[in-house]
mmCIF file of C-alpha atoms in Angstrom:
data_model
loop_
_atom_site.group_PDB
_atom_site.id
_atom_site.type_symbol
_atom_site.label_atom_id
_atom_site.label_comp_id
_atom_site.label_asym_id
_atom_site.label_seq_id
_atom_site.Cartn_x
_atom_site.Cartn_y
_atom_site.Cartn_z
ATOM 1 C CA MET A 1 -3.685 2.199 31.475
ATOM 2 C CA LYS A 2 -2.180 0.587 28.380
ATOM 3 C CA GLN A 3 -5.107 1.447 26.098
ATOM 4 C CA LEU A 4 -4.685 5.135 26.851
ATOM 5 C CA PHE A 5 -0.942 4.927 26.126
ATOM 6 C CA ASP A 6 -1.657 3.207 22.795
ATOM 7 C CA GLU A 7 -4.142 5.940 21.866
ATOM 8 C CA VAL A 8 -1.538 8.593 22.703
ATOM 9 C CA SER A 9 1.023 6.691 20.613
ATOM 10 C CA PHE A 10 -1.188 6.742 17.519
ATOM 11 C CA LYS A 11 -1.881 10.442 18.081
ATOM 12 C CA CYS A 12 1.887 11.035 18.110
ATOM 13 C CA SER A 13 2.197 9.278 14.745
ATOM 14 C CA LYS A 14 -0.612 11.455 13.416
ATOM 15 C CA LEU A 15 1.200 14.561 14.702
ATOM 16 C CA VAL A 16 4.396 13.486 12.944
ATOM 17 C CA THR A 17 2.464 13.033 9.692
ATOM 18 C CA LYS A 18 0.758 16.417 9.916
ATOM 19 C CA ASN A 19 3.981 18.275 10.723
ATOM 20 C CA TYR A 20 6.227 16.598 8.180
ATOM 21 C CA SER A 21 3.834 16.331 5.223
ATOM 22 C CA THR A 22 0.670 18.364 4.798
ATOM 23 C CA SER A 23 0.020 16.666 1.450
ATOM 24 C CA PHE A 24 0.258 13.110 2.766
ATOM 25 C CA SER A 25 -1.695 14.101 5.867
ATOM 26 C CA LEU A 26 -4.500 15.389 3.670
ATOM 27 C CA ALA A 27 -4.544 12.154 1.681
ATOM 28 C CA VAL A 28 -4.681 10.074 4.875
ATOM 29 C CA TYR A 29 -7.611 12.171 6.083
ATOM 30 C CA MET A 30 -9.480 11.092 2.948
ATOM 31 C CA LEU A 31 -9.178 7.449 4.016
ATOM 32 C CA SER A 32 -11.831 5.730 6.086
ATOM 33 C CA PRO A 33 -11.448 6.567 9.806
ATOM 34 C CA SER A 34 -11.117 2.832 10.458
ATOM 35 C CA ILE A 35 -7.684 2.691 8.810
ATOM 36 C CA ARG A 36 -6.263 6.189 9.284
ATOM 37 C CA ASP A 37 -4.385 5.478 12.502
ATOM 38 C CA ALA A 38 -2.618 2.480 10.972
ATOM 39 C CA ILE A 39 -1.409 4.565 8.014
ATOM 40 C CA TYR A 40 -0.284 7.346 10.356
ATOM 41 C CA SER A 41 1.746 4.767 12.287
ATOM 42 C CA ILE A 42 3.455 3.532 9.112
ATOM 43 C CA TYR A 43 4.287 7.081 8.071
ATOM 44 C CA GLY A 44 5.664 7.891 11.526
ATOM 45 C CA PHE A 45 7.981 4.892 11.426
ATOM 46 C CA VAL A 46 9.345 5.511 7.933
ATOM 47 C CA ARG A 47 9.605 9.267 8.477
ATOM 48 C CA PHE A 48 11.689 8.933 11.636
ATOM 49 C CA ALA A 49 14.055 6.478 9.932
ATOM 50 C CA ASP A 50 14.353 8.806 6.941
ATOM 51 C CA GLU A 51 15.001 11.820 9.168
ATOM 52 C CA ILE A 52 17.839 9.966 10.905
ATOM 53 C CA VAL A 53 19.767 9.450 7.671
ATOM 54 C CA ASP A 54 18.805 12.730 5.978
ATOM 55 C CA SER A 55 18.618 15.359 8.692
ATOM 56 C CA PHE A 56 20.431 14.475 11.894
ATOM 57 C CA HIS A 57 23.768 15.974 10.862
ATOM 58 C CA GLY A 58 26.324 16.229 13.652
ATOM 59 C CA PHE A 59 25.033 13.052 15.298
ATOM 60 C CA ASP A 60 26.128 9.443 14.833
ATOM 61 C CA LYS A 61 23.547 8.471 12.248
ATOM 62 C CA GLU A 62 24.696 4.873 12.035
ATOM 63 C CA ASP A 63 24.227 4.382 15.769
ATOM 64 C CA LEU A 64 20.856 6.124 15.658
ATOM 65 C CA ILE A 65 19.433 3.994 12.828
ATOM 66 C CA ASN A 66 20.789 0.800 14.391
ATOM 67 C CA ASP A 67 19.273 1.732 17.768
ATOM 68 C CA PHE A 68 15.991 2.574 16.041
ATOM 69 C CA GLU A 69 15.955 -0.866 14.432
ATOM 70 C CA LYS A 70 16.827 -2.644 17.681
ATOM 71 C CA GLU A 71 14.151 -0.745 19.589
ATOM 72 C CA TYR A 72 11.562 -1.662 16.972
ATOM 73 C CA TYR A 73 12.280 -5.387 17.290
ATOM 74 C CA LYS A 74 12.344 -5.082 21.051
ATOM 75 C CA SER A 75 8.924 -3.408 20.931
ATOM 76 C CA TYR A 76 7.566 -6.032 18.539
ATOM 77 C CA LYS A 77 8.623 -8.823 20.875
ATOM 78 C CA ALA A 78 7.426 -7.114 24.050
ATOM 79 C CA GLY A 79 4.257 -5.614 22.579
ATOM 80 C CA ILE A 80 5.141 -2.161 23.887
ATOM 81 C CA SER A 81 7.678 0.641 23.485
ATOM 82 C CA LEU A 82 8.085 3.887 25.376
ATOM 83 C CA ASN A 83 8.847 5.385 21.955
ATOM 84 C CA PRO A 84 5.238 6.128 20.880
ATOM 85 C CA ILE A 85 6.102 5.955 17.170
ATOM 86 C CA LEU A 86 7.478 2.431 17.532
ATOM 87 C CA ASN A 87 4.660 1.457 19.875
ATOM 88 C CA SER A 88 1.965 2.390 17.367
ATOM 89 C CA PHE A 89 3.877 0.854 14.445
ATOM 90 C CA GLN A 90 4.363 -2.544 16.116
ATOM 91 C CA HIS A 91 0.600 -2.647 16.771
ATOM 92 C CA THR A 92 -0.109 -2.040 13.089
ATOM 93 C CA VAL A 93 2.462 -4.625 11.960
ATOM 94 C CA LYS A 94 0.776 -7.278 14.082
ATOM 95 C CA GLU A 95 -2.814 -6.313 13.343
ATOM 96 C CA TYR A 96 -2.381 -6.276 9.560
ATOM 97 C CA ASN A 97 0.221 -9.023 9.244
ATOM 98 C CA ILE A 98 2.919 -6.817 7.690
ATOM 99 C CA GLY A 99 5.811 -9.064 6.719
ATOM 100 C CA ASP A 100 9.223 -8.510 8.250
ATOM 101 C CA ASP A 101 10.771 -8.762 4.780
ATOM 102 C CA LEU A 102 9.165 -5.389 3.966
ATOM 103 C CA ILE A 103 10.558 -3.770 7.105
ATOM 104 C CA GLN A 104 14.036 -5.199 6.514
ATOM 105 C CA ALA A 105 14.055 -4.019 2.892
ATOM 106 C CA PHE A 106 13.070 -0.535 4.024
ATOM 107 C CA LEU A 107 15.770 -0.336 6.698
ATOM 108 C CA LYS A 108 18.358 -1.624 4.224
ATOM 109 C CA SER A 109 17.654 1.265 1.855
ATOM 110 C CA MET A 110 17.777 3.761 4.715
ATOM 111 C CA LYS A 111 21.193 2.452 5.749
ATOM 112 C CA LEU A 112 22.400 2.703 2.148
ATOM 113 C CA ASP A 113 21.931 6.472 2.396
ATOM 114 C CA LEU A 114 24.708 6.508 4.995
ATOM 115 C CA VAL A 115 27.310 4.873 2.771
ATOM 116 C CA LYS A 116 26.245 5.215 -0.860
ATOM 117 C CA SER A 117 25.983 8.451 -2.838
ATOM 118 C CA ASP A 118 25.673 7.256 -6.455
ATOM 119 C CA TYR A 119 23.534 4.614 -8.144
ATOM 120 C CA ASN A 120 25.433 3.528 -11.208
ATOM 121 C CA ASN A 121 22.997 1.102 -12.825
ATOM 122 C CA LYS A 122 19.327 0.192 -12.993
ATOM 123 C CA GLU A 123 19.715 -2.771 -10.641
ATOM 124 C CA GLU A 124 21.057 -0.612 -7.805
ATOM 125 C CA TYR A 125 18.489 2.089 -8.536
ATOM 126 C CA ASN A 126 15.555 -0.343 -8.549
ATOM 127 C CA GLU A 127 16.741 -2.073 -5.388
ATOM 128 C CA TYR A 128 16.949 1.238 -3.540
ATOM 129 C CA ILE A 129 13.501 2.329 -4.725
ATOM 130 C CA TYR A 130 12.013 -1.032 -3.774
ATOM 131 C CA GLY A 131 13.276 -0.658 -0.208
ATOM 132 C CA SER A 132 12.678 3.056 0.230
ATOM 133 C CA ALA A 133 9.278 3.356 -1.451
ATOM 134 C CA ASP A 134 7.724 0.204 -2.921
ATOM 135 C CA VAL A 135 7.659 -1.616 0.409
ATOM 136 C CA VAL A 136 6.035 1.389 2.081
ATOM 137 C CA GLY A 137 3.257 1.133 -0.492
ATOM 138 C CA LEU A 138 3.012 -2.578 0.278
ATOM 139 C CA MET A 139 2.779 -1.922 4.030
ATOM 140 C CA CYS A 140 -0.093 0.464 3.348
ATOM 141 C CA LEU A 141 -1.702 -2.064 1.021
ATOM 142 C CA LYS A 142 -1.699 -4.601 3.855
ATOM 143 C CA VAL A 143 -3.809 -2.123 5.814
ATOM 144 C CA PHE A 144 -6.078 -1.282 2.872
ATOM 145 C CA VAL A 145 -6.982 -4.951 2.318
ATOM 146 C CA LYS A 146 -7.096 -5.574 6.094
ATOM 147 C CA GLY A 147 -4.512 -8.335 5.916
ATOM 148 C CA ASN A 148 -6.351 -10.307 3.202
ATOM 149 C CA ASN A 149 -3.451 -12.026 1.434
ATOM 150 C CA THR A 150 -5.403 -12.891 -1.716
ATOM 151 C CA ARG A 151 -6.368 -9.256 -2.363
ATOM 152 C CA TYR A 152 -2.873 -8.167 -1.392
ATOM 153 C CA GLU A 153 -1.301 -10.378 -4.064
ATOM 154 C CA GLN A 154 -3.809 -9.128 -6.652
ATOM 155 C CA LEU A 155 -2.880 -5.475 -6.033
ATOM 156 C CA LYS A 156 0.774 -5.866 -5.086
ATOM 157 C CA SER A 157 2.337 -5.003 -8.459
ATOM 158 C CA GLU A 158 0.331 -1.798 -8.934
ATOM 159 C CA ALA A 159 0.994 -0.686 -5.342
ATOM 160 C CA MET A 160 4.724 -1.037 -5.949
ATOM 161 C CA ARG A 161 4.518 1.036 -9.126
ATOM 162 C CA LEU A 162 2.679 3.780 -7.232
ATOM 163 C CA GLY A 163 5.383 3.780 -4.564
ATOM 164 C CA SER A 164 8.029 3.965 -7.300
ATOM 165 C CA ALA A 165 6.267 6.872 -9.002
ATOM 166 C CA PHE A 166 5.993 8.859 -5.776
ATOM 167 C CA GLN A 167 9.656 8.267 -4.934
ATOM 168 C CA LYS A 168 10.918 9.211 -8.387
ATOM 169 C CA VAL A 169 8.874 12.421 -8.309
ATOM 170 C CA ASN A 170 10.474 13.168 -4.941
ATOM 171 C CA PHE A 171 13.938 12.511 -6.388
ATOM 172 C CA LEU A 172 13.273 14.907 -9.268
ATOM 173 C CA ARG A 173 11.739 17.561 -7.014
ATOM 174 C CA ASP A 174 14.596 17.302 -4.483
ATOM 175 C CA LEU A 175 17.363 17.311 -7.072
ATOM 176 C CA LYS A 176 18.988 20.433 -5.611
ATOM 177 C CA ASP A 177 19.099 19.264 -1.973
ATOM 178 C CA ASP A 178 20.088 15.698 -2.820
ATOM 179 C CA ASN A 179 22.962 16.921 -4.957
ATOM 180 C CA LEU A 180 24.260 19.944 -3.054
ATOM 181 C CA VAL A 181 23.347 19.166 0.564
ATOM 182 C CA LEU A 182 23.389 15.357 0.792
ATOM 183 C CA ASN A 183 25.778 14.712 -2.123
ATOM 184 C CA ARG A 184 23.544 11.997 -3.565
ATOM 185 C CA ASN A 185 22.521 11.093 -7.092
ATOM 186 C CA TYR A 186 19.872 8.421 -7.384
ATOM 187 C CA PHE A 187 19.443 8.550 -11.170
ATOM 188 C CA PRO A 188 21.868 6.162 -12.932
ATOM 189 C CA GLY A 189 23.667 7.575 -15.924
ATOM 190 C CA VAL A 190 22.654 11.161 -15.129
ATOM 191 C CA ASP A 191 25.262 13.824 -14.360
ATOM 192 C CA LEU A 192 23.477 16.296 -12.099
ATOM 193 C CA ASN A 193 26.104 18.958 -12.826
ATOM 194 C CA SER A 194 25.040 18.931 -16.486
ATOM 195 C CA PHE A 195 21.386 17.958 -16.044
ATOM 196 C CA ASP A 196 19.569 18.668 -19.311
ATOM 197 C CA GLU A 197 16.135 18.394 -20.910
ATOM 198 C CA ASN A 198 16.893 14.996 -22.441
ATOM 199 C CA ALA A 199 17.681 13.522 -19.030
ATOM 200 C CA LYS A 200 14.602 15.160 -17.506
ATOM 201 C CA THR A 201 12.346 13.894 -20.296
ATOM 202 C CA ALA A 202 13.581 10.306 -19.904
ATOM 203 C CA ILE A 203 12.957 10.386 -16.143
ATOM 204 C CA ILE A 204 9.476 11.860 -16.564
ATOM 205 C CA LYS A 205 8.547 9.256 -19.180
ATOM 206 C CA GLU A 206 9.529 6.504 -16.740
ATOM 207 C CA ILE A 207 7.406 8.065 -13.990
ATOM 208 C CA GLU A 208 4.409 8.467 -16.289
ATOM 209 C CA GLU A 209 4.592 4.756 -17.105
ATOM 210 C CA ASP A 210 4.601 3.971 -13.371
ATOM 211 C CA PHE A 211 1.562 6.167 -12.836
ATOM 212 C CA ALA A 212 -0.355 4.555 -15.704
ATOM 213 C CA ILE A 213 0.082 1.077 -14.218
ATOM 214 C CA ALA A 214 -0.514 2.288 -10.651
ATOM 215 C CA TYR A 215 -3.875 3.781 -11.639
ATOM 216 C CA GLN A 216 -5.093 0.341 -12.688
ATOM 217 C CA GLY A 217 -4.620 -0.767 -9.079
ATOM 218 C CA ILE A 218 -6.210 2.332 -7.529
ATOM 219 C CA VAL A 219 -9.555 1.632 -9.204
ATOM 220 C CA LYS A 220 -9.543 -1.854 -7.631
ATOM 221 C CA LEU A 221 -8.842 -0.696 -4.079
ATOM 222 C CA PRO A 222 -11.378 -1.245 -1.284
ATOM 223 C CA ILE A 223 -13.795 1.635 -0.762
ATOM 224 C CA GLU A 224 -12.117 2.541 2.541
ATOM 225 C CA ALA A 225 -8.852 3.360 0.776
ATOM 226 C CA LYS A 226 -9.688 4.408 -2.769
ATOM 227 C CA PHE A 227 -10.413 8.121 -2.321
ATOM 228 C CA GLY A 228 -7.390 8.768 -0.107
ATOM 229 C CA VAL A 229 -4.970 6.979 -2.440
ATOM 230 C CA TYR A 230 -6.517 8.660 -5.479
ATOM 231 C CA THR A 231 -6.071 12.061 -3.771
ATOM 232 C CA ALA A 232 -2.344 11.379 -3.310
ATOM 233 C CA PHE A 233 -2.137 10.122 -6.913
ATOM 234 C CA VAL A 234 -3.700 13.332 -8.264
ATOM 235 C CA TYR A 235 -1.395 15.532 -6.166
ATOM 236 C CA TYR A 236 1.778 13.758 -7.270
ATOM 237 C CA ARG A 237 0.668 13.706 -10.885
ATOM 238 C CA LYS A 238 0.148 17.478 -10.681
ATOM 239 C CA LEU A 239 3.600 17.891 -9.160
ATOM 240 C CA LEU A 240 5.059 15.829 -12.006
ATOM 241 C CA LYS A 241 3.273 18.035 -14.551
ATOM 242 C CA LYS A 242 4.757 21.108 -12.888
ATOM 243 C CA LEU A 243 8.228 19.545 -12.999
ATOM 244 C CA LYS A 244 7.666 18.678 -16.664
ATOM 245 C CA ASN A 245 6.896 22.318 -17.437
ATOM 246 C CA THR A 246 9.860 23.646 -15.430
ATOM 247 C CA PRO A 247 13.168 24.199 -17.295
ATOM 248 C CA CYS A 248 15.799 21.663 -16.227
ATOM 249 C CA HIS A 249 18.159 24.314 -14.834
ATOM 250 C CA GLU A 250 15.431 25.608 -12.507
ATOM 251 C CA ILE A 251 14.794 22.109 -11.113
ATOM 252 C CA GLY A 252 18.459 21.903 -10.200
ATOM 253 C CA ASN A 253 18.418 25.282 -8.458
ATOM 254 C CA ALA A 254 15.108 25.339 -6.555
ATOM 255 C CA ARG A 255 12.591 22.985 -4.934
ATOM 256 C CA ILE A 256 9.403 22.884 -7.019
ATOM 257 C CA ARG A 257 6.163 22.958 -5.023
ATOM 258 C CA VAL A 258 2.413 22.833 -5.532
ATOM 259 C CA SER A 259 0.688 25.763 -3.815
ATOM 260 C CA ASN A 260 -1.899 25.255 -1.085
ATOM 261 C CA TYR A 261 -4.486 26.923 -3.323
ATOM 262 C CA THR A 262 -3.766 24.403 -6.073
ATOM 263 C CA LYS A 263 -3.893 21.524 -3.574
ATOM 264 C CA ALA A 264 -7.372 22.641 -2.490
ATOM 265 C CA GLY A 265 -8.497 22.680 -6.106
ATOM 266 C CA LEU A 266 -7.058 19.214 -6.693
ATOM 267 C CA LEU A 267 -8.906 17.902 -3.654
ATOM 268 C CA ALA A 268 -12.203 19.284 -4.938
ATOM 269 C CA GLN A 269 -11.537 17.818 -8.376
ATOM 270 C CA SER A 270 -10.683 14.437 -6.868
ATOM 271 C CA PHE A 271 -13.836 14.450 -4.754
ATOM 272 C CA VAL A 272 -16.077 15.126 -7.766
ATOM 273 C CA THR A 273 -14.330 12.444 -9.813
ATOM 274 C CA TYR A 274 -14.692 9.941 -6.975
ATOM 275 C CA LYS A 275 -18.354 10.748 -6.306
ATOM 276 C CA LEU A 276 -19.203 10.396 -9.997
ATOM 277 C CA LYS A 277 -17.607 6.938 -9.803
ATOM 278 C CA LEU A 278 -15.081 7.849 -12.492
ATOM 279 C CA VAL A 279 -12.347 6.140 -10.492
#
């Protein structure tokens, strides 16, 4: 029965989300039940692609990402895939009218991780972030506005800035692994071997500007999406504050985290703020 297989597929995407990111999973749970599965399916798709290029060492990553792309388009055309992650994602793409330009931009950035280790100027940096993060925010926005193109265009710019902010926080948090394990440096003009407070301060200022603009879009989101997105916003802003208060040499030597206890407190704070209609 196809309906049962589709339900299992979406549950697989949910499982991927819960196992790979407790923070994002918590934020998705704060969304309306009517849109949770679609967001899980988007996360499952982008997470698997990201894992291919970041984690599957010892395997032919280029073949894997190319096969992943081919299987997605095959599933989109056929309306089914025996890969449950692709099966659920192609349903969401069709239901919410997610443009193929967003998917292609995302896959382009993923493939760049196989061949490019340094981003030497702002143009390269911005292009990578657009494909790896901004378009993911735009895919989610398509779901939040239920495919309404007018509302999508109204919120598009702020959604991109939120995606950028999240990605840049991730870059700063993952400085050690990106540099030592994956041999990557996403920040143009920054020498990670001599990373200092001036470089850190400039990066954080850029992220804070992204967050300020992104917040203007969060307050305009549909009720089904607002609390969940705001929860993620509060978590990442807290992580940025922790990075800001961490000496630069410690960021380069360890992965900075927000404790589960702190996350619980942030969730409670977000809930009160939301219920008082302060966002």
